Coordinates of C-alpha atoms in Angstrom, one line a residue:
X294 CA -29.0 -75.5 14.0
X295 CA -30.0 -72.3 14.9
X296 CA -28.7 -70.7 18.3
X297 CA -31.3 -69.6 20.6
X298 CA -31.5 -66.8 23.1
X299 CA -34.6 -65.3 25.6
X300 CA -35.0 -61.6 26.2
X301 CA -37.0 -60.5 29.2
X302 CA -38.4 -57.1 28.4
X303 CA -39.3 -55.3 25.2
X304 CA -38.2 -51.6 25.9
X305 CA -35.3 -50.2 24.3
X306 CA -32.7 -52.2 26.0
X307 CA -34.2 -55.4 25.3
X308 CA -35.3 -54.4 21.8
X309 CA -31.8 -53.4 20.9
X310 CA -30.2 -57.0 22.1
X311 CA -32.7 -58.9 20.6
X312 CA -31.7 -56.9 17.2
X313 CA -28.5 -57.5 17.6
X314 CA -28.5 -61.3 18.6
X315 CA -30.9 -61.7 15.5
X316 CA -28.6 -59.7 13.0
X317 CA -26.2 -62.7 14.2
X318 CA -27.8 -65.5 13.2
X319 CA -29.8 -66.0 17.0
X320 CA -33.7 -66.8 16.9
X321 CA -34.3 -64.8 19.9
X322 CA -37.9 -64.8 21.9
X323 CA -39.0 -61.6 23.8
X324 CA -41.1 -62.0 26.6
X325 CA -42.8 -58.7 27.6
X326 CA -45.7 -58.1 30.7
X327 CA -47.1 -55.3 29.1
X328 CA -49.6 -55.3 26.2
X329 CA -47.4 -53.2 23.7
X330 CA -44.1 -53.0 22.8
X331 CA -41.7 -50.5 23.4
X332 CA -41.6 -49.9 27.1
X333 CA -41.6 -46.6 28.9
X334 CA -40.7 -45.0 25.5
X335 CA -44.4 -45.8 24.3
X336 CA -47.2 -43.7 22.4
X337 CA -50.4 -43.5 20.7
X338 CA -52.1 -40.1 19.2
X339 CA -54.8 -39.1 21.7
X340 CA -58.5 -38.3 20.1
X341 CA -57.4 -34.6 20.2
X342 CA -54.8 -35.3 17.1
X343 CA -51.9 -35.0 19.6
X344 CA -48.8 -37.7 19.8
X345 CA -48.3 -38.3 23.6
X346 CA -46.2 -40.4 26.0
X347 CA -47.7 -42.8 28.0
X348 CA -45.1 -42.7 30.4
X349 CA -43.8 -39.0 30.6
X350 CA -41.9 -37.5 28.2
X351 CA -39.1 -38.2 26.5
X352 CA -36.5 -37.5 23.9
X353 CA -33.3 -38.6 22.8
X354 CA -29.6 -37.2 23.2
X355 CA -26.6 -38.4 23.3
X356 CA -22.8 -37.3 22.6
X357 CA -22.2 -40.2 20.9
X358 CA -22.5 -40.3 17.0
X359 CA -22.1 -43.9 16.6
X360 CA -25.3 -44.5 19.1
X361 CA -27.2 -41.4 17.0
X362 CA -26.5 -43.6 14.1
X363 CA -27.8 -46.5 15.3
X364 CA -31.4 -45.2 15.8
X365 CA -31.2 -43.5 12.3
X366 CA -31.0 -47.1 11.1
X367 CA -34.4 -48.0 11.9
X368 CA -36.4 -44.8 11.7
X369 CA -36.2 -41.0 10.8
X370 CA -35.9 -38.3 13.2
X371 CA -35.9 -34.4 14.1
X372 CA -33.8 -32.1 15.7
X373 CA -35.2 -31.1 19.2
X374 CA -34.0 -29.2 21.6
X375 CA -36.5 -29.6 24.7
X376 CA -36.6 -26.7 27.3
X377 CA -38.0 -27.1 30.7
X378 CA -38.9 -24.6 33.6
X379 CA -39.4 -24.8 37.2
X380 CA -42.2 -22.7 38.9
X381 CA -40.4 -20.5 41.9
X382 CA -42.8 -18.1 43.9
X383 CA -45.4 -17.8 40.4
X384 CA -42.7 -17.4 37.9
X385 CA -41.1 -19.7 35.4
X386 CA -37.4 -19.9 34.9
X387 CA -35.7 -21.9 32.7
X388 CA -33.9 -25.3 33.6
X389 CA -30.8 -26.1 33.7
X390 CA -31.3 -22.3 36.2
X391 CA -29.2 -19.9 34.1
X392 CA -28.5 -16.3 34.2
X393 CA -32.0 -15.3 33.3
X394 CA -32.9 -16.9 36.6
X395 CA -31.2 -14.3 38.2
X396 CA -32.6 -11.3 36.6
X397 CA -36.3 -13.3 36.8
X398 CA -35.2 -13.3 40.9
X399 CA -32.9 -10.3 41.7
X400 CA -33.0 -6.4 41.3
X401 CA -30.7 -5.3 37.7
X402 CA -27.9 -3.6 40.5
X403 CA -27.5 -7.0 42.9
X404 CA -28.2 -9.6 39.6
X405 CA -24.9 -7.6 37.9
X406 CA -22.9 -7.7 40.9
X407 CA -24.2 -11.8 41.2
X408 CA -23.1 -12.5 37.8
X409 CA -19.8 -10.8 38.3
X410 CA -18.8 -13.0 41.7
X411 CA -20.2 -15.9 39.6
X412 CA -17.9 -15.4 37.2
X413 CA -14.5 -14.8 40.2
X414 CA -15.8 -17.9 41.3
X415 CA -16.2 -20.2 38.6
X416 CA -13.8 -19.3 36.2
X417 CA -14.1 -20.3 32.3
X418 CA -16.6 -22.7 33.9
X419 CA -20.5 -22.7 32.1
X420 CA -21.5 -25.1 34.7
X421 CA -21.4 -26.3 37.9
X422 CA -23.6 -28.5 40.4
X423 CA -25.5 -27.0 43.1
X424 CA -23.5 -28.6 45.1
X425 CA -20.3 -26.9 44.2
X426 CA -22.3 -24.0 44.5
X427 CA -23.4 -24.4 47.9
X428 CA -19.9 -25.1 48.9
X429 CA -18.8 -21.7 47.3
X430 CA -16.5 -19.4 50.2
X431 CA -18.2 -16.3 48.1
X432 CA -21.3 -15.6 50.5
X433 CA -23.0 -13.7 47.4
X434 CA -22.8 -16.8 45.1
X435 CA -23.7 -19.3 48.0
X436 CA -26.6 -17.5 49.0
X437 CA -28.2 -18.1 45.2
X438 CA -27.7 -21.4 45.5
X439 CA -29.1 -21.9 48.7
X440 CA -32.3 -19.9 47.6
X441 CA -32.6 -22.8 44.6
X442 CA -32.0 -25.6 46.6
X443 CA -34.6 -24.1 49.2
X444 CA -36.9 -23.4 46.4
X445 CA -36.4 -26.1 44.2
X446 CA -33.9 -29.0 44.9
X447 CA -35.2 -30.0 48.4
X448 CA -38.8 -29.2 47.2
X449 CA -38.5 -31.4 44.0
X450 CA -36.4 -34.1 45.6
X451 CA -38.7 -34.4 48.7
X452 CA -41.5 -35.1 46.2
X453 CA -39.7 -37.1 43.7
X454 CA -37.9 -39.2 45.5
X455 CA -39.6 -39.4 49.1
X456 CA -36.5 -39.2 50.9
X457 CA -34.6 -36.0 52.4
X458 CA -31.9 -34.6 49.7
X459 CA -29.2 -35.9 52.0
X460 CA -29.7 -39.7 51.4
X461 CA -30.1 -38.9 47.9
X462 CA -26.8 -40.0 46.1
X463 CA -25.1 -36.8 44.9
X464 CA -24.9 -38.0 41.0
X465 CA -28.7 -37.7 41.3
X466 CA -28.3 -33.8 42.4
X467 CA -25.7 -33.0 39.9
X468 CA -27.8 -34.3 36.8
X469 CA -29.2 -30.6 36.5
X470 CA -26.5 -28.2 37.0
X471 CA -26.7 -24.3 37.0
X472 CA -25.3 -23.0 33.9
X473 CA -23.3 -19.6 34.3
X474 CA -24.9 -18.0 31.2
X475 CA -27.9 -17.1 29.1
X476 CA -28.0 -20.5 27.1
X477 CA -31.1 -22.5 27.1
X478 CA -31.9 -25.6 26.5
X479 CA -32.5 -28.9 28.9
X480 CA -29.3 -31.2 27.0
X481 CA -25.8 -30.0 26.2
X482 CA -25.6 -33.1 23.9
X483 CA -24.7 -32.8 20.1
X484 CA -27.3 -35.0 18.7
X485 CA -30.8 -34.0 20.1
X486 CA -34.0 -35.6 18.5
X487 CA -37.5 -36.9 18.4
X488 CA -38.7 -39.5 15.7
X489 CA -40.5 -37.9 12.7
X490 CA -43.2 -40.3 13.1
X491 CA -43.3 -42.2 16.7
X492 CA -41.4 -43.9 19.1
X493 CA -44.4 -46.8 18.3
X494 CA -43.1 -46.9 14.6
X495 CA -39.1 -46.9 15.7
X496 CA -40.0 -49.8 18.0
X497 CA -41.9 -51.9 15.5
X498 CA -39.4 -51.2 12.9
X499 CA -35.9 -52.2 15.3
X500 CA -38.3 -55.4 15.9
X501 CA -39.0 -56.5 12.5
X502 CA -36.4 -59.3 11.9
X503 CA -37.5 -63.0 10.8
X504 CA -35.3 -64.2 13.7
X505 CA -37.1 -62.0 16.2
X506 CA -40.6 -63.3 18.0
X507 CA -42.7 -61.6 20.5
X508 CA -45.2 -62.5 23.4
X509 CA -46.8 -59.6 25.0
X510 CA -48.9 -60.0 28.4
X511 CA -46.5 -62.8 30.1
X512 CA -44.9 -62.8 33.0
X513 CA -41.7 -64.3 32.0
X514 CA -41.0 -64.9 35.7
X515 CA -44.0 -67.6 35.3
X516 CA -41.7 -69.4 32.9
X517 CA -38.1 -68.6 34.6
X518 CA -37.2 -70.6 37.8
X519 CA -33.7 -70.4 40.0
X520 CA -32.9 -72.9 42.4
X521 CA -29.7 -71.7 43.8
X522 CA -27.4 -71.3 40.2
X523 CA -29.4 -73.4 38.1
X524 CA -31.5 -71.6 35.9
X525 CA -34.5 -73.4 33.9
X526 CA -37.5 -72.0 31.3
X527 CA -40.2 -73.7 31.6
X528 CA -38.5 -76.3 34.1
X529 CA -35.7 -77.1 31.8
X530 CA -32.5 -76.6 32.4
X531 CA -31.6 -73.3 30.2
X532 CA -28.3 -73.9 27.9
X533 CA -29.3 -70.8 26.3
X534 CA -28.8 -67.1 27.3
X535 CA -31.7 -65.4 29.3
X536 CA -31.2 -61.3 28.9
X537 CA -33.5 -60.5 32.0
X538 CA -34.3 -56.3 31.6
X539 CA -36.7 -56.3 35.0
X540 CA -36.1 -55.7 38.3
X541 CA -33.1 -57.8 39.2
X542 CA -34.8 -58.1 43.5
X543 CA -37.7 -59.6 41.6
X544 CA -35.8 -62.0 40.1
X545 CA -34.4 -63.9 43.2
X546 CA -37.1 -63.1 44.8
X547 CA -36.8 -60.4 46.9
X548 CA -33.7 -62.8 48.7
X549 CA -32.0 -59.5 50.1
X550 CA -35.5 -57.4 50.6
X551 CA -36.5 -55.1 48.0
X552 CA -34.9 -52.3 46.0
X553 CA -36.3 -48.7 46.2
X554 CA -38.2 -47.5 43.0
X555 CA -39.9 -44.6 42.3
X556 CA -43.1 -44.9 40.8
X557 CA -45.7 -42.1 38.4
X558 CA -48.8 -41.4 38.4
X559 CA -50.1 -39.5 35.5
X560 CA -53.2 -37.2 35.4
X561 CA -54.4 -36.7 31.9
X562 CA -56.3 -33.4 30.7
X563 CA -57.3 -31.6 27.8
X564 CA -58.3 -28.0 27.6
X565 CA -59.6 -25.6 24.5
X566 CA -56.8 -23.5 24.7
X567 CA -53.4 -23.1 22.8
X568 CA -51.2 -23.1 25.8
X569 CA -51.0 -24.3 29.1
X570 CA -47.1 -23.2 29.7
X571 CA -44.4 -21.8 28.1
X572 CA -42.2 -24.7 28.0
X573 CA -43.2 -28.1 27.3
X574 CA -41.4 -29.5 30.5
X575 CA -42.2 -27.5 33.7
X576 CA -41.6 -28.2 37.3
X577 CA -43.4 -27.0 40.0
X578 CA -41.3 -27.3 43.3
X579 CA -43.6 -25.6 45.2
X580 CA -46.9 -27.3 44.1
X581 CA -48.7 -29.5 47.4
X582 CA -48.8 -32.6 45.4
X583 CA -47.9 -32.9 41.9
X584 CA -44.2 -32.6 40.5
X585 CA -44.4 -31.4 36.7
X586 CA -47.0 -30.7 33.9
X587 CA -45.7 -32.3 30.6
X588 CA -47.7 -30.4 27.4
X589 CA -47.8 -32.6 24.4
X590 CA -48.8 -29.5 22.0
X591 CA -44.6 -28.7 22.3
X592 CA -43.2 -31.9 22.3
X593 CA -42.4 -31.4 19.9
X594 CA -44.8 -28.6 18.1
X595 CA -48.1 -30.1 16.9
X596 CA -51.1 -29.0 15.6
X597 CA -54.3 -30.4 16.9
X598 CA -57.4 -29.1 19.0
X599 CA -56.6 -27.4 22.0
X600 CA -53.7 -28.5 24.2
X601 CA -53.5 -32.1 25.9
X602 CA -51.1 -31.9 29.1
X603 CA -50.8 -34.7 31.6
X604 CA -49.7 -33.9 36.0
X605 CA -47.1 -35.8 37.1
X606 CA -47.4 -37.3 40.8
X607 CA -44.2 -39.3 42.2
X608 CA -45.5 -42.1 44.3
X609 CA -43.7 -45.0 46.3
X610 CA -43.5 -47.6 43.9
X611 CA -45.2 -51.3 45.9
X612 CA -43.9 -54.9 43.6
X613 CA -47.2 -56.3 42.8
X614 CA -49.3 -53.9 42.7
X615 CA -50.2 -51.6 39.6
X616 CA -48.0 -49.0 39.2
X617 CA -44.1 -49.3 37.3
X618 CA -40.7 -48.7 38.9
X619 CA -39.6 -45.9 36.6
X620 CA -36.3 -44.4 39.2
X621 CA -34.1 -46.4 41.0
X622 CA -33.7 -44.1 44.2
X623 CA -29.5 -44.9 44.7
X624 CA -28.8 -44.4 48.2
X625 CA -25.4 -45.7 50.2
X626 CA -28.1 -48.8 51.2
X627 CA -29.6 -49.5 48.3
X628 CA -26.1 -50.0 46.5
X629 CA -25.1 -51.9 49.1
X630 CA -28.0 -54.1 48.8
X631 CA -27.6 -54.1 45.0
X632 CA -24.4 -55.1 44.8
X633 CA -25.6 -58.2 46.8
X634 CA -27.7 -59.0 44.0
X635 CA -25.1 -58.3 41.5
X636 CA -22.8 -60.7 42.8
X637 CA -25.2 -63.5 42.5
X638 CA -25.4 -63.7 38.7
X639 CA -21.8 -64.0 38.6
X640 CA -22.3 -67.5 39.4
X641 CA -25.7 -68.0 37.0
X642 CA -24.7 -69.4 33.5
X643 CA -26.4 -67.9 30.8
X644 CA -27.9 -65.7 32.9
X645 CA -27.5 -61.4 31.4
X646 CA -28.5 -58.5 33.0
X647 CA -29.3 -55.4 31.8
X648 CA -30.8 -52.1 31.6
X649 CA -32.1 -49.0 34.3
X650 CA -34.2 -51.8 36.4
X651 CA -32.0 -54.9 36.2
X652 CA -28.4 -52.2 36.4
X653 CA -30.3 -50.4 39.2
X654 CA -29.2 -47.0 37.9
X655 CA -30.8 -44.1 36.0
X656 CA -29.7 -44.4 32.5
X657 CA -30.8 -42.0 30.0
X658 CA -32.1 -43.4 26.7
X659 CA -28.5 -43.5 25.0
X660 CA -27.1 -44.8 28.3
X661 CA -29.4 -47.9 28.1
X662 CA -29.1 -48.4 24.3
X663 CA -25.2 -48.1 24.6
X664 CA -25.2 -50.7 27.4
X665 CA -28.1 -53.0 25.5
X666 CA -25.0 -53.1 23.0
X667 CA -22.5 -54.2 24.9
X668 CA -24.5 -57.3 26.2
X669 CA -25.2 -58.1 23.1
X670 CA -21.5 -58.4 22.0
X671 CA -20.9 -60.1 25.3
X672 CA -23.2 -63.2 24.1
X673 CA -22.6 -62.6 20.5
X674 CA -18.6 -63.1 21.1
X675 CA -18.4 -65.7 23.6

């Protein structure tokens, strides 16, 4: 008889499981809420010709050639190397800030003598967080930093996250370092690529297995009950495993409170012109209400009519209304109260977690494939 397994969730981290599981003899079921496959990583070509994310942009690096060659199983894909801005007093300089930032923001004479104490500083160092930075002893090097963080970090976490950056966990700050040269370029990671075709097409193609069915529009916590460590489907007991990819609070119901999620709101426009920006990522710190402008024309470059852009606006994210928890926001509380939930599926058979809502971290797309992996060999070899 065949074995049986349930995912909860069709992004990439469930979709990878439930290929995995299948590839190994498991009829596995995928329940998903949305009306599409594919999670945050979905798209569709707009009526202007252009190929756009739904749910911001994204693209997908990784050090790791053994996850690169994973994804090449199931669909071709292009080198891309995205670059992103930020906005700073009506300029754009690139991100990661490098040394051009300083010549965009300082005289030639005091951006030489910058670069030089940079370099005392930091040496054979090409990055370093703005932290470090900040805590520099050099008063010329801290002094750039503290114009960025004034100008940017505090600005762009005060709107992303809706918090001050000092509850922010520091692993959230150090995700974009300064780099302590001229290189460009958002991702240091070898393997840098979007699909040749779509992110729909890799999806449906990682899903095609005669061992894999799926249900879109259900609420698979309709379906899933706990009552203390039992766990039942349909209100039978469950002696199969459950991979649940949601937000783990949701799932015992909120028992502890609820977690903090960021949410997005997404403004969609089109305009009869070739460009809107210079990069196809740029934030705008300074801006009253929005955080970044995603153009779709340079992600990567297509050719359509015009240029199709869509505003970013971070928004509290409220369970049961609308919008999606897209950022866990990782405080010393909301670990705390994580880890509370954590500890109560150690005692829940068949019961797996995993992925950015269910982990409550901020993977990147290899992060969440790599870990979608490793649950799968967890059920596959016990």
């Amino acid at each position: 008889m065949m074995k049986r397994a349930l995912v909860v969730g069709c992004g990439i981290t469930g979709s990878v499981v439930a290929r995995e599981l299948a590839e190994h003899g498991f009829s596995v079921s995928i329940l998903e809420r949305r009306n599409h496959i594919g999670g945050n990583m979905h798209d569709r070509v707009d009526e202007y010709g252009f190929l756009v994310h739904d749910y911001g942009p994204h693209t997908f690096h990784t050090a790791k050639k053994e996850l690169y060659d994973y994804i090449c199983r199931f669909a071709q894909w292009d080198d891309f190397r995205l670059t992103c801005g930020a906005v700073i007093n009506g300029k754009c300089t690139p991100t990661p800030f490098n040394f051009q930032t300083i010549d965009d923001f300082y005289s030639e004479r005091d951006a030489e003598i910058l670069k030089k104490e940079i370099r005392k500083d930091f040496p054979q160092r090409e990055t370093a967080t703005v932290m470090e930075v900040l805590n520099s002893t050099n008063p010329i090097v801290r002094n750039y930093a503290q114009f960025l963080f004034d100008n940017d970090y505090k600005l762009y976490t005060a709107k992303q996250w809706g918090i001050s950056p000092s509850e922010i966990d520091p692993s959230v700050l150090a995700r974009v370092p300064l780099r302590f040269n001229y290189k460009e370029g958002y991702f240091d990671d070898e393997y840098q690529v979007m699909p040749h075709e779509s992110y729909s097409s890799f999806f449906s193609s990682l899903l095609n297995h005669k061992n894999i069915s799926i249900e879109l529009n259900v609420e698979a916590l309709s379906r899933i009950t706990l009552d203390g460590c039992n766990l039942s489907y349909n209100g039978k007991p469950v002696d199969f495993p459950i991979v649940f990819t949601g937000p783990i609070d949701q799932l015992f119901n909120y028992c502890f409170g609820e977690l903090p999620y960021r949410s997005l709101r997404f403004e969609w426009h089109h305009e009869n012109i070739a460009n809107m920006q210079d990069m196809p990522v740029v934030a705008y710190p300074q801006a009253t209400d929005y955080v970044r402008i995603v153009e779709y024309n340079k992600l990567p470059i297509q050719k359509g009519k015009g240029t199709t852009y869509e505003k970013e606006y971070s928004v509290q994210f409220v369970p049961g209304q609308k919008n999606e928890p897209y950022y866990p926001i990782i405080t010393a509380d909301s670990k705390e109260k994580y880890n509370k939930y954590l500890k109560l599926t150690y005692s829940i058979n068949n019961l797996f977690i995993c992925g950015r809502l269910a982990n409550f971290k901020y993977y990147n797309m290899d992060q969440a494939l790599e870990s979608a992996l490793i649950v799968a060999r967890r059920i596959i070899n016990r």
